Coordinates of N, CA and C and ligand atoms in Angstrom, one line a residue:
M1 N 97.0 81.7 97.3 CA 96.1 82.2 98.4 C 96.9 82.7 99.6
T2 N 96.4 83.7 100.2 CA 97.1 84.2 101.4 C 97.0 83.2 102.6
T3 N 98.1 83.0 103.2 CA 98.1 82.1 104.4 C 97.9 83.0 105.6
M4 N 97.8 82.4 106.8 CA 97.7 83.1 108.0 C 99.1 83.6 108.5
D5 N 100.1 83.1 107.8 CA 101.5 83.4 108.2 C 102.0 84.4 107.1
L6 N 101.9 85.7 107.4 CA 102.3 86.7 106.4 C 103.7 86.5 105.9
R7 N 104.6 86.2 106.8 CA 106.0 86.1 106.5 C 106.2 85.0 105.5
A8 N 105.4 83.9 105.6 CA 105.6 82.7 104.7 C 105.2 83.1 103.3
D9 N 104.3 84.1 103.1 CA 103.9 84.5 101.8 C 104.9 85.4 101.1
I10 N 105.9 85.8 101.8 CA 106.9 86.7 101.2 C 108.1 85.9 100.7
G11 N 108.6 86.1 99.5 CA 109.8 85.5 99.1 C 111.0 86.3 99.5
E12 N 111.6 87.1 98.6 CA 112.7 87.9 98.9 C 112.3 89.2 99.7
I13 N 113.0 89.5 100.7 CA 112.8 90.8 101.4 C 113.7 91.8 100.6
L14 N 113.0 92.8 100.0 CA 113.6 93.8 99.1 C 114.3 94.9 100.0
L15 N 113.5 95.3 100.9 CA 114.0 96.4 101.8 C 113.7 96.1 103.2
T16 N 114.8 96.0 104.1 CA 114.6 95.7 105.5 C 114.0 96.9 106.2
E17 N 113.6 96.6 107.4 CA 113.1 97.7 108.3 C 114.2 98.7 108.5
A18 N 115.4 98.3 108.7 CA 116.5 99.2 109.0 C 116.8 100.1 107.8
Q19 N 116.8 99.5 106.6 CA 117.0 100.2 105.4 C 116.0 101.3 105.2
I20 N 114.7 100.9 105.4 CA 113.6 101.9 105.2 C 113.7 103.0 106.2
Q21 N 114.0 102.7 107.5 CA 114.0 103.7 108.5 C 115.2 104.7 108.2
A22 N 116.3 104.2 107.8 CA 117.5 105.0 107.5 C 117.2 106.0 106.3
R23 N 116.6 105.4 105.3 CA 116.3 106.2 104.1 C 115.2 107.3 104.4
V24 N 114.2 106.9 105.2 CA 113.2 107.9 105.6 C 113.8 109.0 106.4
A25 N 114.7 108.7 107.3 CA 115.3 109.7 108.1 C 116.1 110.7 107.2
D26 N 116.8 110.1 106.2 CA 117.6 111.0 105.2 C 116.6 111.9 104.5
L27 N 115.5 111.3 104.0 CA 114.5 112.2 103.3 C 114.0 113.3 104.2
G28 N 113.8 113.0 105.5 CA 113.3 114.0 106.4 C 114.4 115.1 106.5
V29 N 115.6 114.8 106.6 CA 116.7 115.8 106.7 C 116.7 116.7 105.4
Q30 N 116.7 116.0 104.3 CA 116.7 116.7 103.0 C 115.5 117.7 102.9
I31 N 114.3 117.2 103.2 CA 113.1 118.0 103.0 C 113.1 119.1 104.0
S32 N 113.6 118.9 105.2 CA 113.7 120.0 106.3 C 114.6 121.1 105.8
A33 N 115.7 120.7 105.1 CA 116.7 121.7 104.6 C 116.1 122.4 103.4
D34 N 115.4 121.7 102.5 CA 114.9 122.3 101.3 C 113.7 123.3 101.6
Y35 N 113.0 123.0 102.6 CA 111.8 123.9 103.0 C 112.1 124.8 104.2
A36 N 113.4 124.9 104.5 CA 113.7 125.7 105.8 C 113.0 127.0 105.8
G37 N 112.4 127.4 106.9 CA 111.8 128.7 107.1 C 110.4 128.7 106.5
R38 N 109.9 127.6 105.9 CA 108.6 127.6 105.3 C 107.8 126.4 106.0
P39 N 106.6 126.7 106.4 CA 105.8 125.6 106.9 C 105.3 124.7 105.7
L40 N 105.1 123.5 106.0 CA 104.9 122.5 104.9 C 103.6 121.8 105.2
T41 N 102.9 121.5 104.1 CA 101.7 120.7 104.2 C 102.0 119.3 103.5
L42 N 101.9 118.3 104.2 CA 102.1 116.9 103.7 C 100.7 116.4 103.3
V43 N 100.6 115.9 102.1 CA 99.3 115.3 101.7 C 99.6 113.8 101.5
S44 N 99.0 113.0 102.4 CA 99.2 111.5 102.2 C 98.2 110.9 101.3
V45 N 98.6 110.0 100.5 CA 97.6 109.3 99.6 C 97.4 108.0 100.2
L46 N 96.2 107.9 100.9 CA 95.9 106.6 101.6 C 95.5 105.5 100.5
K47 N 95.5 104.3 101.0 CA 95.9 103.9 102.3 C 97.4 103.5 102.3
G48 N 98.0 103.3 101.2 CA 99.4 102.7 101.1 C 100.4 103.6 101.8
S49 N 100.2 104.9 101.8 CA 101.3 105.8 102.3 C 101.3 106.0 103.8
L50 N 100.3 105.3 104.4 CA 100.1 105.6 105.9 C 101.4 105.4 106.7
P51 N 102.1 104.2 106.7 CA 103.3 104.1 107.5 C 104.4 105.0 107.1
F52 N 104.5 105.2 105.7 CA 105.6 106.1 105.2 C 105.3 107.6 105.7
M53 N 104.1 108.0 105.6 CA 103.7 109.3 106.1 C 104.0 109.5 107.6
A54 N 103.6 108.5 108.3 CA 103.8 108.6 109.8 C 105.3 108.7 110.2
D55 N 106.1 108.0 109.5 CA 107.5 108.0 109.8 C 108.2 109.3 109.2
L56 N 107.8 109.6 108.0 CA 108.4 110.8 107.3 C 108.1 112.1 108.1
M57 N 106.8 112.3 108.5 CA 106.5 113.5 109.2 C 107.3 113.7 110.5
R58 N 107.6 112.6 111.1 CA 108.4 112.6 112.4 C 109.8 112.8 112.2
S59 N 110.3 112.6 110.9 CA 111.7 112.9 110.6 C 111.9 114.3 110.0
I60 N 110.8 115.0 109.9 CA 110.9 116.4 109.4 C 110.9 117.3 110.6
T61 N 111.8 118.3 110.6 CA 111.9 119.1 111.8 C 111.2 120.5 111.7
L62 N 110.5 120.7 110.5 CA 109.8 121.9 110.3 C 108.4 121.8 110.9
P63 N 107.7 122.9 111.1 CA 106.3 122.8 111.4 C 105.5 122.2 110.2
V64 N 104.8 121.1 110.4 CA 104.1 120.5 109.3 C 102.6 120.4 109.6
R65 N 101.8 120.7 108.6 CA 100.4 120.3 108.6 C 100.3 119.0 107.8
I66 N 99.3 118.2 108.2 CA 99.0 117.1 107.3 C 97.6 117.1 106.9
D67 N 97.4 116.5 105.7 CA 96.0 116.2 105.2 C 96.0 114.9 104.5
L68 N 94.9 114.3 104.4 CA 94.8 112.9 103.8 C 93.8 112.9 102.7
M69 N 94.3 112.2 101.6 CA 93.4 111.9 100.5 C 93.3 110.4 100.4
E70 N 92.2 109.9 99.9 CA 92.2 108.5 99.6 C 91.7 108.4 98.2
V71 N 92.4 107.7 97.3 CA 92.0 107.5 95.9 C 92.1 106.1 95.6
S72 N 91.3 105.7 94.6 CA 91.4 104.3 94.2 C 91.3 104.3 92.7
S73 N 92.1 103.4 92.1 CA 92.0 103.3 90.6 C 91.0 102.2 90.3
Y74 N 90.2 102.5 89.3 CA 89.2 101.5 88.9 C 90.1 100.5 88.2
S75 N 90.0 99.3 88.6 CA 90.9 98.3 88.1 C 90.2 97.0 87.9
G76 N 90.5 96.3 86.7 CA 90.0 95.0 86.5 C 90.8 94.0 87.2
A77 N 92.1 93.9 86.8 CA 93.0 93.0 87.4 C 93.5 93.6 88.7
T78 N 93.7 92.8 89.7 CA 94.0 93.4 91.1 C 95.4 94.0 91.1
T79 N 96.3 93.6 90.3 CA 97.7 94.1 90.5 C 98.0 95.1 89.4
E80 N 97.0 95.5 88.6 CA 97.2 96.5 87.5 C 96.5 97.8 87.8
S81 N 97.0 98.9 87.3 CA 96.3 100.1 87.4 C 95.7 100.4 86.1
S82 N 94.5 101.0 86.2 CA 93.7 101.2 84.9 C 93.8 102.6 84.4
G83 N 94.1 103.6 85.3 CA 94.3 105.0 84.8 C 93.1 105.8 85.2
L84 N 92.0 105.2 85.6 CA 90.8 105.9 86.0 C 90.9 106.0 87.6
V85 N 90.9 107.3 88.0 CA 91.1 107.5 89.5 C 89.8 108.0 90.1
R86 N 89.4 107.5 91.2 CA 88.2 107.9 91.9 C 88.6 108.4 93.3
I87 N 88.1 109.6 93.7 CA 88.4 110.2 95.0 C 87.5 109.6 96.0
L88 N 88.1 108.8 97.0 CA 87.2 108.3 98.1 C 87.2 109.2 99.3
K89 N 88.3 109.9 99.5 CA 88.3 110.9 100.5 C 89.1 112.1 100.0
D90 N 88.5 113.3 100.2 CA 89.1 114.5 99.7 C 89.8 115.2 100.8
L91 N 90.6 116.3 100.5 CA 91.3 117.1 101.5 C 90.3 117.6 102.5
S92 N 90.7 117.8 103.7 CA 89.9 118.4 104.8 C 89.9 119.9 104.7
S93 N 91.0 120.5 104.3 CA 91.1 122.0 104.3 C 91.7 122.5 103.0
S94 N 91.6 123.8 102.8 CA 92.2 124.4 101.6 C 93.7 124.3 101.6
I95 N 94.3 124.2 100.5 CA 95.8 124.2 100.4 C 96.3 125.4 99.6
E96 N 95.4 126.3 99.3 CA 95.7 127.5 98.6 C 96.8 128.3 99.2
G97 N 97.9 128.6 98.5 CA 99.0 129.4 99.0 C 100.0 128.6 99.9
E98 N 99.7 127.3 100.0 CA 100.6 126.5 100.9 C 101.6 125.7 100.0
D99 N 102.8 125.4 100.7 CA 103.8 124.5 100.1 C 103.3 123.1 100.4
V100 N 103.0 122.4 99.3 CA 102.4 121.0 99.5 C 103.4 120.0 99.0
L101 N 103.5 119.0 99.8 CA 104.3 117.8 99.4 C 103.5 116.6 99.4
I102 N 103.2 116.0 98.3 CA 102.4 114.7 98.2 C 103.3 113.6 98.6
C103 N 102.7 112.8 99.5 CA 103.5 111.6 100.1 C 102.8 110.3 99.6
E104 N 103.6 109.6 98.8 CA 103.1 108.4 98.2 C 103.9 107.2 98.6
D105 N 103.3 106.0 98.6 CA 104.1 104.8 98.9 C 104.8 104.3 97.6
I106 N 104.1 104.3 96.5 CA 104.8 103.8 95.3 C 104.2 104.5 94.0
I107 N 105.1 104.7 93.1 CA 104.7 105.2 91.8 C 105.0 104.0 90.8
D108 N 103.9 103.6 90.2 CA 104.0 102.5 89.3 C 103.8 103.0 87.8
T109 N 102.6 103.0 87.3 CA 102.3 103.5 86.0 C 102.4 105.1 86.0
G110 N 102.2 105.7 87.2 CA 102.2 107.1 87.3 C 100.8 107.7 87.1
L111 N 99.9 106.9 86.8 CA 98.5 107.4 86.5 C 97.8 108.1 87.7
T112 N 98.0 107.5 88.9 CA 97.4 108.0 90.1 C 98.0 109.4 90.3
L113 N 99.3 109.6 90.3 CA 99.9 110.9 90.6 C 99.6 111.9 89.5
N114 N 99.6 111.4 88.3 CA 99.3 112.3 87.1 C 97.9 113.0 87.4
Y115 N 97.0 112.2 87.9 CA 95.7 112.7 88.2 C 95.8 113.7 89.4
L116 N 96.4 113.2 90.4 CA 96.5 114.0 91.7 C 97.2 115.3 91.5
V117 N 98.3 115.3 90.7 CA 99.0 116.6 90.5 C 98.1 117.6 89.8
R118 N 97.4 117.1 88.9 CA 96.5 118.1 88.2 C 95.4 118.5 89.2
Y119 N 94.8 117.6 89.9 CA 93.7 117.9 90.9 C 94.2 118.9 92.0
L120 N 95.3 118.6 92.6 CA 95.8 119.4 93.7 C 96.4 120.7 93.1
G121 N 97.0 120.7 92.0 CA 97.5 121.9 91.3 C 96.4 122.9 91.1
G122 N 95.2 122.4 90.8 CA 94.1 123.3 90.5 C 93.6 124.0 91.8
K123 N 94.1 123.6 92.9 CA 93.7 124.2 94.2 C 94.7 125.3 94.6
K124 N 95.5 125.7 93.7 CA 96.4 126.9 93.8 C 97.4 126.8 95.0
P125 N 98.1 125.7 95.2 CA 99.1 125.7 96.3 C 100.3 126.6 95.8
A126 N 101.1 127.1 96.8 CA 102.2 127.9 96.4 C 103.2 127.1 95.7
S127 N 103.4 125.8 96.1 CA 104.2 124.9 95.4 C 103.7 123.5 95.6
L128 N 104.0 122.6 94.7 CA 103.5 121.2 94.8 C 104.6 120.3 94.3
R129 N 105.1 119.5 95.3 CA 106.1 118.5 94.9 C 105.7 117.1 95.3
I130 N 106.5 116.1 94.9 CA 106.1 114.7 95.1 C 107.2 114.0 95.9
C131 N 106.9 113.3 96.9 CA 107.8 112.4 97.6 C 107.2 111.0 97.6
T132 N 108.0 110.1 97.1 CA 107.5 108.7 97.1 C 108.6 107.8 97.7
L133 N 108.1 106.8 98.5 CA 109.0 105.9 99.1 C 109.6 105.0 98.0
L134 N 108.8 104.5 97.1 CA 109.2 103.5 96.1 C 108.9 104.0 94.7
D135 N 109.8 103.8 93.8 CA 109.6 104.2 92.4 C 109.9 102.9 91.6
K136 N 108.9 102.5 90.7 CA 109.0 101.4 89.8 C 109.0 101.9 88.4
P137 N 110.1 102.5 87.9 CA 110.1 103.2 86.6 C 109.8 102.3 85.4
A138 N 110.0 101.0 85.6 CA 109.8 100.1 84.4 C 108.4 100.1 83.9
R139 N 107.5 100.4 84.8 CA 106.0 100.3 84.4 C 105.4 101.7 84.1
R140 N 106.2 102.7 84.1 CA 105.7 104.1 83.9 C 105.0 104.2 82.6
L141 N 103.8 104.8 82.6 CA 103.0 105.1 81.4 C 103.0 106.6 81.1
V142 N 103.0 107.4 82.2 CA 103.1 108.9 82.0 C 104.3 109.4 82.8
E143 N 104.9 110.4 82.3 CA 106.1 111.0 83.0 C 105.6 111.8 84.2
I144 N 106.3 111.5 85.4 CA 105.9 112.2 86.6 C 107.2 112.8 87.1
P145 N 107.1 114.1 87.5 CA 108.3 114.8 88.0 C 108.5 114.5 89.5
V146 N 109.3 113.5 89.8 CA 109.4 113.0 91.2 C 110.5 113.8 91.9
D147 N 110.2 114.5 93.0 CA 111.2 115.3 93.7 C 112.0 114.6 94.7
Y148 N 111.4 113.6 95.4 CA 112.1 112.9 96.4 C 111.7 111.4 96.3
T149 N 112.7 110.5 96.1 CA 112.5 109.1 96.0 C 113.2 108.4 97.1
G150 N 112.5 107.5 97.8 CA 113.2 106.6 98.8 C 114.1 105.6 98.1
F151 N 113.5 104.7 97.3 CA 114.2 103.6 96.6 C 113.6 103.4 95.2
T152 N 114.4 103.1 94.3 CA 114.0 102.7 93.0 C 114.0 101.2 93.0
I153 N 112.9 100.6 92.6 CA 112.8 99.1 92.7 C 112.5 98.5 91.3
P154 N 112.9 97.2 91.2 CA 112.6 96.5 89.9 C 111.1 96.2 89.8
D155 N 110.7 95.7 88.7 CA 109.3 95.4 88.4 C 108.9 94.1 89.0
Q156 N 108.7 94.1 90.3 CA 108.2 92.9 91.0 C 107.0 93.3 91.9
F157 N 106.2 92.4 92.2 CA 105.0 92.7 93.0 C 105.4 92.7 94.5
V158 N 105.4 93.9 95.0 CA 105.9 94.1 96.4 C 104.8 94.4 97.4
V159 N 104.9 94.0 98.6 CA 103.9 94.3 99.6 C 104.7 94.7 100.9
G160 N 104.0 95.2 101.9 CA 104.6 95.6 103.2 C 104.8 97.0 103.3
Y161 N 105.0 97.5 104.5 CA 105.2 98.9 104.9 C 104.1 99.8 104.1
G162 N 102.9 99.3 104.2 CA 101.8 100.1 103.6 C 101.2 99.5 102.3
L163 N 102.1 98.8 101.6 CA 101.6 98.2 100.3 C 100.9 96.9 100.6
D164 N 99.8 96.7 99.8 CA 98.9 95.6 100.1 C 98.8 94.6 98.9
Y165 N 98.3 93.5 99.2 CA 97.7 92.6 98.2 C 96.4 92.2 98.8
G166 N 95.3 92.5 98.2 CA 94.0 92.1 98.8 C 93.8 92.7 100.1
E167 N 94.3 93.9 100.3 CA 94.2 94.7 101.6 C 95.1 94.2 102.7
L168 N 95.8 93.1 102.5 CA 96.6 92.5 103.5 C 98.1 92.9 103.3
Y169 N 98.9 92.6 104.3 CA 100.4 92.8 104.3 C 100.8 94.2 104.6
R170 N 99.9 95.1 104.7 CA 100.3 96.5 104.9 C 101.1 96.7 106.2
N171 N 100.8 95.8 107.2 CA 101.4 96.0 108.5 C 102.8 95.4 108.7
L172 N 103.4 94.8 107.6 CA 104.7 94.4 107.7 C 105.7 95.6 107.8
R173 N 106.8 95.4 108.5 CA 107.7 96.5 108.7 C 108.7 96.6 107.6
Y174 N 108.7 95.6 106.7 CA 109.6 95.6 105.6 C 108.9 95.6 104.3
V175 N 109.6 95.7 103.2 CA 109.0 95.6 101.9 C 109.5 94.3 101.3
G176 N 108.6 93.4 100.8 CA 109.1 92.1 100.3 C 108.3 91.8 99.0
V177 N 108.8 90.8 98.3 CA 108.2 90.3 97.1 C 107.2 89.2 97.4
L178 N 106.0 89.4 97.0 CA 105.0 88.4 97.3 C 105.2 87.2 96.4
R179 N 105.2 86.0 97.1 CA 105.4 84.8 96.3 C 104.2 84.6 95.2
P180 N 104.6 84.3 94.0 CA 103.6 84.3 92.9 C 102.4 83.4 93.2
E181 N 102.7 82.3 94.0 CA 101.6 81.3 94.2 C 100.5 82.0 95.1
V182 N 100.8 83.0 95.8 CA 99.8 83.7 96.6 C 98.8 84.4 95.8
Y183 N 99.2 85.0 94.6 CA 98.2 85.7 93.8 C 97.8 84.9 92.6
T184 N 98.3 83.7 92.4 CA 97.9 82.9 91.2 C 97.0 81.7 91.6
E185 N 97.1 81.3 92.8 CA 96.3 80.1 93.3 C 94.9 80.4 93.4
S186 N 94.0 79.5 93.2 CA 92.6 79.5 93.5 C 91.9 80.8 93.1
E187 N 92.1 81.2 91.9 CA 91.5 82.5 91.4 C 90.0 82.2 91.1
Ligands
PRP201 C1 98.6 102.3 94.8 C2 99.7 103.2 95.4 C3 99.6 104.4 94.5 C4 99.2 103.8 93.2 C5 100.4 103.8 92.3 O1 97.4 102.6 95.4 O2 99.4 103.6 96.8 O3 98.6 105.4 95.0 O4 98.7 102.5 93.4 O5 100.1 103.2 91.1 P1 100.1 104.0 89.7 O6 101.4 104.8 89.6 O7 100.1 102.8 88.7 O8 98.9 104.8 89.6 P2 96.1 101.7 95.4 O9 95.2 102.2 94.3 O10 96.5 100.3 95.3 O11 95.4 102.0 96.8 P3 96.0 101.8 98.3 O12 97.1 102.9 98.5 O13 94.9 102.1 99.2 O14 96.6 100.5 98.4

């Protein structure tokens, strides 16, 4: 069960605030160089990518537009993805002819992005790439062409910096491994 002390529910801290900030700054430099001279549209996949998007957009020196999508996987077990994706919030404007970079917090099975790449690709952007803060390749079910990765992480249940368990822990400044007793107790 989640306690009122978020820090107490975290075992190992996988990525510190400093590590995350340094890597996000690097990604911003790389993306700014790769898209030099071209305006860029960042599409954030809510809710998990909110802190990453906010930091990444400020580390990019190009003119950027942003748009937000919210999707949810239909899921039985809380920590598993089912592959069925539901759009809770769609884009606000057309992305036709734009260079689009999808901004995700984590790629796990790849099912969410597999759906989103096909969905956004159908809207005829000039280009469509993927940037994820975290990649958990051990659990991949479909191959996803990831263009920018912050960190590759092991198959552990992580929360923080946007990632939740039961909608909590997103406001932690770091990424940590949730103690198993938090999600196994009092089910
Ligand atoms: C999480 C995460 C990705 C997706 C990755 O979103 O933000 O969108 O799962 O999993 P996959 O690669 O197995 O598809 P979630 O549905 O938990 O919503 P949230 O971002 O609002 O927490």
